[in-house]
Protein backbone atom coordinates (compact mmCIF):
# COMPACT_ATOMS: atom_id res chain seq x y z
CA MET A 1 20.41 -13.10 17.85
CA THR A 2 17.10 -11.44 18.53
CA LYS A 3 14.17 -13.46 19.81
CA ALA A 4 12.34 -12.84 16.39
CA GLU A 5 15.26 -14.24 14.47
CA GLN A 6 15.72 -17.22 16.75
CA ALA A 7 12.07 -18.16 16.33
CA LYS A 8 12.40 -18.13 12.51
CA LEU A 9 15.30 -20.42 12.73
CA ASP A 10 13.53 -22.70 15.19
CA LYS A 11 10.64 -23.24 12.85
CA ASP A 12 9.96 -21.93 9.40
CA GLY A 13 6.71 -19.79 9.09
CA LEU A 14 5.24 -22.19 6.61
CA ASP A 15 5.59 -24.98 9.09
CA VAL A 16 2.89 -23.64 11.33
CA TRP A 17 0.29 -24.95 8.87
CA ALA A 18 -0.35 -28.20 10.88
CA ASP A 19 -0.22 -26.34 14.11
CA LEU A 20 -2.76 -23.83 12.73
CA HIS A 21 -5.25 -26.57 12.17
CA ARG A 22 -4.65 -28.03 15.56
CA TYR A 23 -5.14 -24.73 17.18
CA ALA A 24 -8.29 -24.14 15.19
CA ALA A 25 -9.80 -27.55 16.15
CA ALA A 26 -9.25 -26.67 19.83
CA GLY A 27 -10.60 -23.17 19.37
CA ASP A 28 -8.52 -21.89 22.30
CA ILE A 29 -6.39 -18.87 21.54
CA ALA A 30 -4.69 -19.25 24.97
CA ALA A 31 -3.20 -22.45 23.58
CA VAL A 32 -1.36 -20.71 20.74
CA THR A 33 2.30 -20.05 21.61
CA ALA A 34 3.61 -16.52 21.14
CA ASP A 35 6.02 -17.71 18.45
CA ASP A 36 3.26 -19.59 16.61
CA LEU A 37 0.93 -16.53 16.84
CA ASN A 38 3.62 -14.60 15.02
CA ARG A 39 4.12 -17.39 12.53
CA LEU A 40 0.43 -17.22 11.57
CA LYS A 41 1.36 -14.01 9.64
CA TRP A 42 3.00 -16.29 7.10
CA PHE A 43 -0.50 -17.37 6.17
CA GLY A 44 -2.03 -13.82 6.31
CA LEU A 45 -3.36 -13.85 9.75
CA TYR A 46 -2.90 -10.95 12.17
CA HIS A 47 -4.53 -10.94 15.70
CA ASP A 48 -7.20 -8.32 15.60
CA ARG A 49 -7.57 -5.93 18.48
CA PRO A 50 -8.46 -6.56 21.28
CA LYS A 51 -6.65 -9.92 20.88
CA THR A 52 -9.47 -12.19 22.07
CA GLY A 53 -8.94 -14.92 19.44
CA HIS A 54 -10.25 -13.08 16.25
CA PHE A 55 -8.06 -12.35 13.27
CA MET A 56 -7.59 -10.11 10.18
CA LEU A 57 -6.96 -12.19 7.13
CA ARG A 58 -5.29 -10.75 4.01
CA VAL A 59 -5.70 -12.41 0.60
CA ARG A 60 -2.87 -12.80 -1.94
CA LEU A 61 -3.99 -11.21 -5.22
CA PRO A 62 -1.13 -10.49 -7.57
CA GLY A 63 -1.63 -7.34 -9.56
CA GLY A 64 -4.95 -6.76 -7.78
CA ILE A 65 -6.88 -8.80 -10.46
CA LEU A 66 -9.67 -11.14 -9.42
CA THR A 67 -12.65 -12.99 -11.05
CA ALA A 68 -16.33 -12.47 -10.26
CA ASP A 69 -16.46 -15.91 -8.72
CA GLN A 70 -13.55 -14.99 -6.37
CA ALA A 71 -15.30 -11.75 -5.44
CA ASP A 72 -18.43 -13.60 -4.61
CA VAL A 73 -16.53 -15.96 -2.19
CA ILE A 74 -14.88 -12.96 -0.50
CA ALA A 75 -18.26 -11.36 -0.11
CA GLU A 76 -19.68 -14.66 1.21
CA LEU A 77 -16.95 -14.82 3.86
CA ALA A 78 -17.58 -11.20 4.79
CA GLU A 79 -21.24 -12.13 5.43
CA THR A 80 -20.61 -15.24 7.39
CA LEU A 81 -17.27 -16.33 8.81
CA ALA A 82 -15.53 -12.94 8.93
CA PRO A 83 -18.36 -10.45 9.44
CA GLY A 84 -16.11 -7.56 10.45
CA ARG A 85 -15.08 -4.77 8.10
CA LEU A 86 -14.05 -5.65 4.58
CA GLU A 87 -11.25 -3.40 3.31
CA LEU A 88 -9.36 -2.76 0.22
CA THR A 89 -5.68 -2.29 0.92
CA THR A 90 -2.92 -0.16 -0.48
CA ARG A 91 -1.32 -3.32 -1.93
CA GLN A 92 -4.25 -4.32 -4.14
CA THR A 93 -6.00 -6.88 -2.04
CA PHE A 94 -8.63 -7.49 0.58
CA GLN A 95 -8.53 -7.60 4.30
CA LEU A 96 -11.31 -9.38 6.24
CA HIS A 97 -11.72 -8.76 10.04
CA THR A 98 -13.06 -10.59 13.09
CA LEU A 99 -12.32 -14.12 11.76
CA ALA A 100 -12.58 -16.69 14.57
CA LEU A 101 -9.57 -18.96 15.07
CA SER A 102 -11.86 -22.04 14.74
CA ASP A 103 -13.13 -20.88 11.43
CA VAL A 104 -9.74 -20.41 9.73
CA PRO A 105 -9.52 -23.90 8.05
CA ALA A 106 -12.94 -23.45 6.55
CA VAL A 107 -12.05 -19.92 5.23
CA PHE A 108 -8.90 -21.32 3.66
CA SER A 109 -10.72 -24.13 2.06
CA ARG A 110 -13.33 -21.79 0.57
CA LEU A 111 -10.77 -19.46 -0.84
CA GLN A 112 -8.74 -22.28 -2.27
CA SER A 113 -11.93 -23.56 -4.04
CA VAL A 114 -11.80 -20.47 -6.33
CA GLY A 115 -7.99 -20.36 -6.74
CA LEU A 116 -7.21 -17.91 -3.96
CA GLN A 117 -4.70 -18.12 -1.23
CA THR A 118 -3.39 -16.10 1.73
CA VAL A 119 0.20 -17.43 1.96
CA GLU A 120 2.95 -14.91 2.60
CA THR A 121 0.68 -11.80 2.62
CA CYS A 122 2.22 -10.97 6.06
CA GLY A 123 5.46 -11.83 7.81
CA ASP A 124 9.18 -11.57 6.75
CA VAL A 125 8.52 -12.67 3.14
CA PRO A 126 7.84 -11.32 -0.25
CA ARG A 127 4.42 -9.75 -0.08
CA ASN A 128 1.67 -9.43 -2.72
CA VAL A 129 3.28 -8.36 -6.00
CA VAL A 130 1.57 -5.24 -7.29
CA ALA A 131 1.18 -3.39 -10.56
CA SER A 132 -0.93 -0.66 -12.20
CA PRO A 133 -4.61 -1.74 -12.25
CA VAL A 134 -4.90 -0.50 -15.83
CA ALA A 135 -1.50 -1.84 -17.01
CA ASP A 136 -2.78 -3.46 -20.18
CA LEU A 137 -5.80 -1.15 -20.55
CA ALA A 138 -4.55 2.36 -20.69
CA ALA A 139 -4.39 3.95 -24.15
CA ASP A 140 -0.66 4.87 -23.65
CA ALA A 141 0.35 1.36 -22.46
CA TRP A 142 3.29 -0.19 -24.22
CA LEU A 143 4.64 -2.76 -21.89
CA ASP A 144 2.23 -5.03 -19.95
CA PRO A 145 3.60 -6.00 -16.61
CA THR A 146 1.00 -8.69 -15.95
CA PRO A 147 3.05 -11.73 -17.24
CA PHE A 148 5.94 -10.70 -15.05
CA VAL A 149 3.78 -10.04 -11.91
CA LEU A 150 2.38 -13.62 -12.34
CA ALA A 151 5.86 -15.09 -12.90
CA LEU A 152 7.25 -13.41 -9.81
CA ASP A 153 4.20 -14.43 -7.71
CA ASP A 154 4.66 -18.02 -8.84
CA HIS A 155 8.38 -17.91 -8.00
CA PHE A 156 7.91 -16.32 -4.49
CA SER A 157 4.82 -18.20 -3.24
CA TRP A 158 5.49 -21.16 -0.96
CA ASN A 159 9.23 -20.85 -1.73
CA ARG A 160 11.23 -21.65 1.40
CA ASP A 161 14.29 -19.85 -0.08
CA TYR A 162 12.53 -16.64 0.91
CA THR A 163 10.54 -17.45 4.05
CA ASN A 164 13.18 -16.17 6.36
CA LEU A 165 13.97 -12.71 5.15
CA PRO A 166 15.21 -10.03 7.66
CA ARG A 167 12.00 -8.14 7.30
CA LYS A 168 8.93 -7.73 5.05
CA TYR A 169 9.74 -7.25 1.37
CA LYS A 170 7.61 -5.50 -1.26
CA VAL A 171 7.86 -5.88 -5.00
CA THR A 172 6.19 -4.03 -7.90
CA VAL A 173 6.24 -4.14 -11.66
CA ALA A 174 5.51 -0.77 -13.23
CA SER A 175 3.92 -0.43 -16.63
CA GLY A 176 4.68 1.54 -19.75
CA GLY A 177 2.25 4.34 -19.73
CA THR A 178 -0.14 5.61 -17.06
CA ASP A 179 1.80 5.51 -13.84
CA ALA A 180 -0.32 4.11 -10.89
CA THR A 181 2.27 1.80 -9.35
CA GLN A 182 4.10 3.65 -6.48
CA ALA A 183 7.36 2.13 -7.54
CA PRO A 184 9.57 4.53 -5.49
CA ILE A 185 8.33 3.04 -2.15
CA ASN A 186 8.96 -0.62 -2.87
CA ASP A 187 11.93 -2.73 -1.83
CA LEU A 188 12.20 -3.87 -5.42
CA ALA A 189 10.70 -2.12 -8.41
CA PHE A 190 10.99 -2.96 -12.05
CA ILE A 191 10.58 0.31 -14.16
CA PRO A 192 9.84 0.08 -17.85
CA ALA A 193 12.70 1.16 -20.11
CA ARG A 194 14.07 0.76 -23.64
CA ALA A 195 17.74 -0.20 -24.36
CA ALA A 196 19.66 1.63 -27.02
CA ASP A 197 18.92 -1.06 -29.53
CA GLY A 198 15.23 -0.82 -28.88
CA THR A 199 14.86 -3.81 -26.57
CA LEU A 200 12.05 -3.52 -24.13
CA GLY A 201 12.67 -4.20 -20.49
CA PHE A 202 13.03 -2.87 -17.04
CA ASN A 203 15.49 -0.81 -14.99
CA VAL A 204 15.77 -2.17 -11.49
CA TRP A 205 15.32 0.09 -8.48
CA VAL A 206 15.79 -1.06 -4.82
CA GLY A 207 15.39 0.06 -1.12
CA GLY A 208 12.12 1.88 -0.98
CA GLY A 209 10.18 1.78 2.15
CA LEU A 210 8.28 3.97 4.55
CA SER A 211 7.29 3.69 8.30
CA HIS A 212 9.38 5.48 10.86
CA GLU A 213 12.27 6.31 8.54
CA PRO A 214 10.99 6.57 4.99
CA HIS A 215 13.42 6.00 2.10
CA LEU A 216 12.85 6.28 -1.54
CA ALA A 217 14.13 3.58 -3.89
CA VAL A 218 17.40 4.13 -5.69
CA ALA A 219 18.43 3.08 -9.11
CA LEU A 220 20.58 -0.14 -9.22
CA ASP A 221 21.94 0.77 -12.69
CA LEU A 222 20.85 -2.55 -14.07
CA PHE A 223 18.74 -3.37 -17.02
CA VAL A 224 16.80 -6.59 -17.51
CA PRO A 225 15.06 -7.52 -20.85
CA ALA A 226 11.28 -8.03 -20.80
CA ASP A 227 11.57 -11.71 -20.46
CA ALA A 228 9.83 -13.35 -17.57
CA GLU A 229 12.70 -15.92 -16.86
CA GLN A 230 15.24 -13.13 -16.74
CA VAL A 231 13.08 -10.87 -14.61
CA VAL A 232 12.56 -13.69 -12.08
CA ALA A 233 16.29 -14.49 -12.10
CA VAL A 234 17.12 -10.87 -11.25
CA ALA A 235 14.34 -10.60 -8.55
CA ALA A 236 15.67 -13.87 -7.03
CA ALA A 237 19.31 -12.53 -6.91
CA VAL A 238 18.16 -9.25 -5.31
CA THR A 239 16.12 -11.09 -2.72
CA ARG A 240 18.82 -13.58 -1.89
CA THR A 241 21.28 -10.65 -1.44
CA PHE A 242 18.79 -9.10 1.11
CA ARG A 243 18.28 -12.38 2.73
CA ASP A 244 22.07 -13.14 3.14
CA HIS A 245 23.36 -9.69 4.01
CA GLY A 246 20.37 -7.72 5.42
CA PHE A 247 20.53 -6.50 9.00
CA ARG A 248 18.87 -8.67 11.56
CA GLU A 249 20.04 -7.10 14.86
CA LYS A 250 17.02 -4.84 15.31
CA ARG A 251 13.51 -5.26 13.83
CA ASN A 252 13.14 -1.50 13.21
CA HIS A 253 16.42 -1.51 11.18
CA ALA A 254 16.01 -4.56 9.09
CA ARG A 255 14.26 -3.48 5.82
CA LEU A 256 16.25 -3.57 2.59
CA LYS A 257 16.34 0.26 2.62
CA TYR A 258 18.89 0.23 5.53
CA LEU A 259 21.24 -2.17 3.73
CA ILE A 260 21.04 0.04 0.55
CA ALA A 261 21.67 3.12 2.69
CA ASP A 262 24.76 1.41 4.24
CA TRP A 263 26.17 -0.26 1.20
CA GLY A 264 25.22 2.00 -1.71
CA ALA A 265 23.77 0.79 -5.01
CA GLU A 266 27.18 -0.10 -6.52
CA ARG A 267 28.24 -2.54 -3.95
CA PHE A 268 24.74 -4.01 -3.86
CA ARG A 269 24.65 -4.48 -7.63
CA ALA A 270 28.04 -6.21 -7.39
CA GLU A 271 26.59 -8.72 -4.91
CA VAL A 272 23.53 -9.23 -7.10
CA GLU A 273 25.71 -9.95 -10.10
CA GLN A 274 27.77 -12.39 -8.14
CA SER A 275 24.60 -14.20 -7.11
CA LEU A 276 23.55 -14.30 -10.83
CA GLY A 277 26.97 -15.44 -11.90
CA SER A 278 27.21 -12.84 -14.60
CA THR A 279 27.46 -9.06 -15.25
CA GLN A 280 24.22 -7.47 -16.25
CA PRO A 281 23.47 -4.60 -18.72
CA ARG A 282 23.62 -1.14 -17.20
CA ALA A 283 20.44 0.84 -16.97
CA ALA A 284 18.67 1.89 -20.14
CA ALA A 285 16.76 5.15 -20.60
CA ASP A 286 13.64 5.35 -18.34
CA GLU A 287 10.53 6.08 -20.46
CA SER A 288 8.72 9.22 -19.38
CA GLN A 289 5.46 8.77 -17.63
CA ALA A 290 2.54 10.84 -16.61
CA PRO A 291 2.83 12.44 -13.10
CA TYR A 292 1.64 9.93 -10.49
CA THR A 293 -1.72 10.42 -8.90
CA GLY A 294 -2.91 6.75 -8.71
CA ASP A 295 -6.16 8.10 -10.16
CA VAL A 296 -7.90 5.71 -12.45
CA LEU A 297 -11.48 6.72 -11.55
CA GLY A 298 -14.13 7.62 -14.09
CA VAL A 299 -14.75 6.18 -17.64
CA HIS A 300 -11.80 5.67 -19.84
CA PRO A 301 -11.41 4.24 -23.38
CA GLN A 302 -9.20 1.14 -23.40
CA ARG A 303 -6.48 0.54 -25.91
CA GLN A 304 -8.69 -2.39 -26.97
CA THR A 305 -11.08 -1.04 -29.65
CA GLY A 306 -14.73 -0.56 -28.40
CA LEU A 307 -13.98 -1.19 -24.71
CA SER A 308 -13.74 1.02 -21.68
CA TRP A 309 -12.80 0.72 -18.05
CA VAL A 310 -14.84 2.32 -15.22
CA GLY A 311 -12.91 3.31 -12.09
CA LEU A 312 -15.02 3.48 -9.01
CA LEU A 313 -14.41 5.35 -5.68
CA VAL A 314 -14.58 3.16 -2.64
CA PRO A 315 -14.57 5.57 0.31
CA THR A 316 -11.31 5.04 2.15
CA GLY A 317 -11.41 1.42 1.01
CA ARG A 318 -14.44 0.39 2.96
CA LEU A 319 -16.71 -1.98 1.15
CA ASP A 320 -19.57 -4.20 2.34
CA ALA A 321 -20.45 -7.69 1.11
CA THR A 322 -23.58 -6.60 -0.58
CA GLN A 323 -21.66 -4.00 -2.64
CA LEU A 324 -18.92 -6.58 -3.54
CA ARG A 325 -21.52 -9.01 -4.79
CA GLU A 326 -23.17 -6.38 -6.89
CA LEU A 327 -19.90 -5.45 -8.43
CA ALA A 328 -19.26 -9.10 -9.24
CA ARG A 329 -22.64 -9.16 -10.94
CA LEU A 330 -21.87 -6.06 -12.96
CA SER A 331 -18.60 -7.55 -14.03
CA ARG A 332 -20.45 -10.59 -15.41
CA ARG A 333 -23.26 -8.64 -17.06
CA TYR A 334 -21.18 -5.96 -18.74
CA GLY A 335 -17.55 -7.09 -18.74
CA ARG A 336 -15.59 -10.27 -18.72
CA SER A 337 -16.19 -11.33 -15.08
CA GLU A 338 -13.12 -9.47 -14.01
CA LEU A 339 -12.41 -6.79 -11.29
CA ARG A 340 -9.28 -5.00 -10.40
CA LEU A 341 -8.21 -3.33 -7.21
CA THR A 342 -6.04 -0.16 -7.07
CA LEU A 343 -3.20 0.84 -4.80
CA ASN A 344 -5.25 3.70 -3.36
CA GLN A 345 -8.13 1.57 -2.14
CA ASN A 346 -10.48 1.82 -5.15
CA LEU A 347 -11.75 -0.54 -7.77
CA VAL A 348 -11.90 -0.91 -11.57
CA LEU A 349 -14.43 -2.66 -13.74
CA PRO A 350 -12.56 -3.37 -17.00
CA HIS A 351 -13.65 -4.54 -20.56
CA ILE A 352 -16.93 -2.74 -20.64
CA PRO A 353 -18.24 -2.44 -24.26
CA THR A 354 -18.57 1.26 -24.89
CA ASP A 355 -22.15 0.93 -26.10
CA ASP A 356 -23.07 -0.59 -22.72
CA LEU A 357 -21.71 2.36 -20.70
CA PRO A 358 -25.00 4.35 -20.38
CA THR A 359 -26.77 1.30 -18.83
CA LEU A 360 -23.88 0.43 -16.48
CA LEU A 361 -23.56 4.06 -15.27
CA ALA A 362 -27.30 4.03 -14.41
CA GLU A 363 -26.95 0.97 -12.09
CA PRO A 364 -27.90 2.02 -8.56
CA ILE A 365 -24.61 1.05 -6.97
CA LEU A 366 -22.75 3.61 -8.96
CA SER A 367 -24.45 6.21 -6.84
CA GLU A 368 -22.71 4.66 -3.88
CA LEU A 369 -19.35 3.80 -5.42
CA ARG A 370 -19.06 6.76 -7.75
CA PRO A 371 -16.92 7.07 -10.89
CA GLU A 372 -16.48 10.68 -10.29
CA ALA A 373 -15.87 12.72 -7.06
CA PRO A 374 -14.38 16.04 -5.84
CA SER A 375 -10.56 16.28 -5.69
CA LEU A 376 -9.87 15.61 -1.98
CA GLN A 377 -12.33 12.70 -1.58
CA ARG A 378 -11.26 11.33 -4.91
CA HIS A 379 -7.68 10.87 -3.62
CA VAL A 380 -8.13 10.28 0.19
CA VAL A 381 -6.45 7.16 1.78
CA ALA A 382 -6.70 5.82 5.37
CA CYS A 383 -5.17 2.95 7.14
CA THR A 384 -7.15 0.39 9.13
CA GLY A 385 -7.16 2.34 12.42
CA LEU A 386 -9.56 1.68 15.23
CA PRO A 387 -11.21 -0.62 16.14
CA TYR A 388 -9.06 -3.35 14.61
CA CYS A 389 -5.44 -2.24 14.58
CA ASN A 390 -3.36 -2.99 17.72
CA PHE A 391 -1.28 0.04 17.20
CA ALA A 392 -3.99 2.66 16.48
CA THR A 393 -5.48 4.98 18.99
CA ILE A 394 -7.79 6.90 16.53
CA GLU A 395 -10.39 5.90 14.10
CA THR A 396 -9.17 6.78 10.58
CA LYS A 397 -11.65 5.73 7.86
CA GLU A 398 -14.50 7.93 8.65
CA ARG A 399 -12.26 10.73 9.99
CA ALA A 400 -10.28 10.93 6.78
CA TRP A 401 -13.43 10.77 4.62
CA THR A 402 -15.16 13.56 6.49
CA LEU A 403 -12.04 15.82 6.50
CA ALA A 404 -11.68 15.43 2.70
CA GLY A 405 -15.38 16.11 2.20
CA GLU A 406 -15.32 19.30 4.37
CA LEU A 407 -12.25 20.54 2.40
CA ASP A 408 -13.88 19.79 -0.92
CA GLY A 409 -16.84 21.98 0.23
CA LEU A 410 -14.60 24.84 1.16
CA ILE A 411 -11.89 24.82 -1.55
CA PRO A 412 -12.99 23.50 -4.93
CA LEU A 413 -9.76 22.10 -6.56
CA ASP A 414 -8.93 21.57 -10.13
CA VAL A 415 -5.89 19.50 -9.51
CA PRO A 416 -5.35 16.16 -7.76
CA ILE A 417 -4.41 16.44 -4.03
CA ARG A 418 -3.64 13.22 -2.17
CA THR A 419 -4.52 13.25 1.54
CA HIS A 420 -3.35 10.17 3.47
CA LEU A 421 -4.07 9.49 7.20
CA SER A 422 -2.27 6.96 9.30
CA ALA A 423 -3.10 6.11 12.85
CA CYS A 424 0.49 5.55 13.96
CA PRO A 425 4.11 5.95 12.84
CA HIS A 426 3.92 2.74 10.89
CA GLY A 427 2.53 4.65 7.98
CA CYS A 428 0.19 1.98 6.46
CA SER A 429 -1.62 4.75 4.62
CA GLN A 430 1.73 5.92 3.04
CA HIS A 431 1.34 9.42 4.56
CA SER A 432 5.16 10.02 4.00
CA VAL A 433 4.58 10.35 0.21
CA ALA A 434 1.23 12.08 0.21
CA ASP A 435 0.58 15.73 -0.91
CA ILE A 436 -0.93 16.10 2.66
CA GLY A 437 0.16 13.42 5.03
CA LEU A 438 -1.41 13.14 8.41
CA GLN A 439 0.23 10.97 11.18
CA GLY A 440 -2.32 10.59 13.90
CA GLY A 441 -2.39 9.86 17.59
CA VAL A 442 -3.84 11.42 20.76
CA VAL A 443 -2.60 14.38 22.77
CA ARG A 444 -3.68 15.94 26.09
CA ALA A 445 -6.60 18.32 25.66
CA LYS A 446 -5.85 21.97 26.30
CA ASP A 447 -8.11 21.96 29.34
CA ARG A 448 -6.27 18.85 30.66
CA SER A 449 -9.58 17.04 30.78
CA GLY A 450 -8.22 14.03 28.88
CA THR A 451 -6.90 13.28 25.41
CA VAL A 452 -8.16 14.31 21.93
CA PRO A 453 -7.30 12.99 18.43
CA ALA A 454 -4.44 14.92 16.81
CA ALA A 455 -2.02 14.62 13.88
CA ASP A 456 1.23 15.85 12.55
CA ILE A 457 0.96 17.55 9.19
CA LEU A 458 3.39 16.44 6.50
CA LEU A 459 3.49 18.31 3.14
CA GLY A 460 4.84 17.88 -0.37
CA GLY A 461 5.19 14.06 -0.82
CA ALA A 462 5.20 12.87 -4.37
CA LEU A 463 5.59 9.61 -6.41
CA GLY A 464 6.23 9.05 -10.14
CA SER A 465 9.18 10.28 -11.95
CA ARG A 466 9.97 13.05 -9.34
CA PRO A 467 9.36 11.26 -6.05
CA ALA A 468 9.77 13.21 -2.78
CA LEU A 469 9.17 12.57 0.88
CA ALA A 470 6.74 14.84 2.65
CA ARG A 471 8.13 17.40 5.11
CA ARG A 472 6.87 17.42 8.69
CA VAL A 473 5.84 21.07 9.19
CA ALA A 474 3.36 21.01 12.13
CA THR A 475 2.92 18.56 15.03
CA LYS A 476 0.20 17.70 17.59
CA VAL A 477 -2.53 19.53 15.65
CA PRO A 478 -6.01 18.62 17.15
CA PHE A 479 -8.35 17.22 14.54
CA SER A 480 -10.84 19.94 15.42
CA GLU A 481 -8.46 22.36 13.78
CA LEU A 482 -7.46 20.49 10.75
CA THR A 483 -10.18 21.56 8.34
CA SER A 484 -9.76 25.27 8.82
CA ARG A 485 -5.95 25.10 8.76
CA LEU A 486 -5.66 22.94 5.71
CA ALA A 487 -8.31 25.00 3.88
CA GLY A 488 -6.17 28.03 4.42
CA LEU A 489 -3.08 26.19 3.03
CA LEU A 490 -4.97 25.03 -0.04
CA GLN A 491 -6.31 28.39 -0.75
CA ALA A 492 -2.77 29.79 -0.59
CA TYR A 493 -1.62 27.13 -3.05
CA GLN A 494 -4.38 28.04 -5.47
CA ASP A 495 -3.57 31.75 -5.19
CA GLU A 496 0.18 31.38 -5.48
CA ARG A 497 0.93 28.54 -7.91
CA THR A 498 2.86 29.60 -10.96
CA GLU A 499 0.41 27.98 -13.40
CA PRO A 500 -2.92 26.20 -13.07
CA THR A 501 -1.36 22.84 -13.48
CA GLU A 502 1.64 23.28 -11.04
CA PRO A 503 1.55 20.15 -8.74
CA PHE A 504 0.98 20.84 -5.08
CA SER A 505 4.32 19.17 -4.27
CA ASP A 506 6.15 21.58 -6.54
CA TRP A 507 4.55 24.52 -4.75
CA VAL A 508 5.44 23.05 -1.33
CA ALA A 509 9.01 22.55 -2.45
CA ARG A 510 9.25 26.30 -3.26
CA GLN A 511 8.10 27.18 0.36
CA THR A 512 10.08 27.25 3.59
CA ASP A 513 8.75 25.42 6.64
CA ASP A 514 8.02 28.60 8.40
CA GLY A 515 6.08 29.84 5.32
CA LEU A 516 4.04 26.66 5.24
CA ARG A 517 3.28 26.98 8.99
CA THR A 518 2.12 30.54 8.43
CA ARG A 519 -0.20 29.45 5.67
CA LEU A 520 -1.46 26.82 8.20
CA GLY A 521 -2.31 29.62 10.66
CA PHE A 522 0.60 28.87 13.02
CA GLU A 523 3.39 31.10 14.24
CA PRO A 524 6.64 30.46 12.38
CA GLU A 525 8.34 28.56 15.07
CA PRO A 526 10.14 25.11 14.99
CA VAL A 527 8.33 21.86 14.97
CA THR A 528 7.90 20.49 18.54
CA ASP A 529 10.62 18.02 19.59
CA GLY A 530 9.33 14.52 20.27
CA VAL A 531 7.89 11.49 18.66
CA TRP A 532 4.72 9.44 18.57
CA SER A 533 4.96 6.34 20.59
CA GLU A 534 4.19 2.91 19.19
CA GLU A 535 0.88 3.19 21.02
CA GLY A 536 -0.02 6.44 19.20
CA SER A 537 0.46 8.99 22.04
CA TRP A 538 2.90 11.84 21.91
CA ASN A 539 6.24 11.50 23.83
CA GLN A 540 7.55 14.94 24.57
CA THR A 541 10.84 13.69 26.06
CA ALA A 542 11.83 11.49 23.12
CA LYS A 543 13.80 13.07 20.31
CA GLY A 544 14.12 12.37 16.67
CA GLY A 545 10.95 13.78 15.00
CA GLY A 546 9.00 10.53 14.71
């Protein structure tokens, strides 16, 4: 048994609650045992870099929906007790940085006063359940996932049946209509479908996950009607099967994706049905959905008459407390005191009376958090990076935003191109499924004077109904070269696409790796052998391609 597995057996992650308050009262990070420091993740706490007693705190926010009052409290904490960077994440929630250990109980109390919690946002547990931020708003919506998201969150939260999973576990409920849910990269995904008799429900997909060895979810060939009790029952059976049979020998080989790859969907489904105690209907026909971009920016009429939503661009998810307070005010003034977070680090103001749109759009903050933007900046995503992440060796937020802006200035695009930058192989920006994925680190400068930021270039990732993993076509590319090389690639795409609407991923799929490297300005030679280390530097001697 590994040390991590033994620690979970010795004490459940939720049992660190009393110890957490004791540690906070003492205010001495040195007094926190290594195992308890890891267990703090069960309450959403990660030790910020440089590990001097300050923490990142992640909020649990099912479906990414929050009230104006909740937004005000998060802004208050970002101003006072956690004055580091405030971030929007790729799982529809907030991260606060530089929270002192001694202030943790006060932060928990303040969040709880407005109905928020942080439980199980980290650790080997079911994480924040996500859904489309416009699930019940989009004009083409026909199945609202919100009741199922809330039922799943209620079932998983504080439930000790699931506080010792082999590894982290991510769940999504997709919606009927506009696709903005990233279902293929979740451990468990419910995909809207209709049975032959017209019954609405979900097909179940399992085993998605990224990081070092990305896998796309596979169909379980199982249909569940759109009934919250039945959806929860199936989710519970899938999760129990993972808990009881998932691999625990190695931390980097413990996600559900590895069990699915080893067993196959048929055997896994049989175990799920045994856990349920009954045979389930086979999958129904998936309903066709629009190609995935995750893009809900701009002004859009809602399916509810006379209302619109306004999607706002939050540059690489960086938001300050003043901006969040102002957004809360706008949600009260123009909407229904509601805000929604997207899965690509942006934000939605829903339920705006159409007649009020001109006044809302004239508000000063909408010149900072814009409803419209050029293609690259509109779709750019970046992980936390420096200075807070313990695995990062490069800054990501400003670097990704600047790169996207430079490319927008050089190559005006009329189609969505998603550019995602991660600071290490863990892939928190989801670079493995981006149109242009950048896996960053540092390499030795050509003049041997030190190290410089660099990235591997991965191309052709896609989500939605035709998901694909991006192909690693270039390695160790200095950031100083990225703008010119990617500009050449994008120009080639615009010149060679078969029709104006051909997705970038389809164009990439038609190219050879050598052809893509040539368009990037490289000689057509194999990708360098080696991998990025956990610390973000290039290891020439290691094999396996990262």
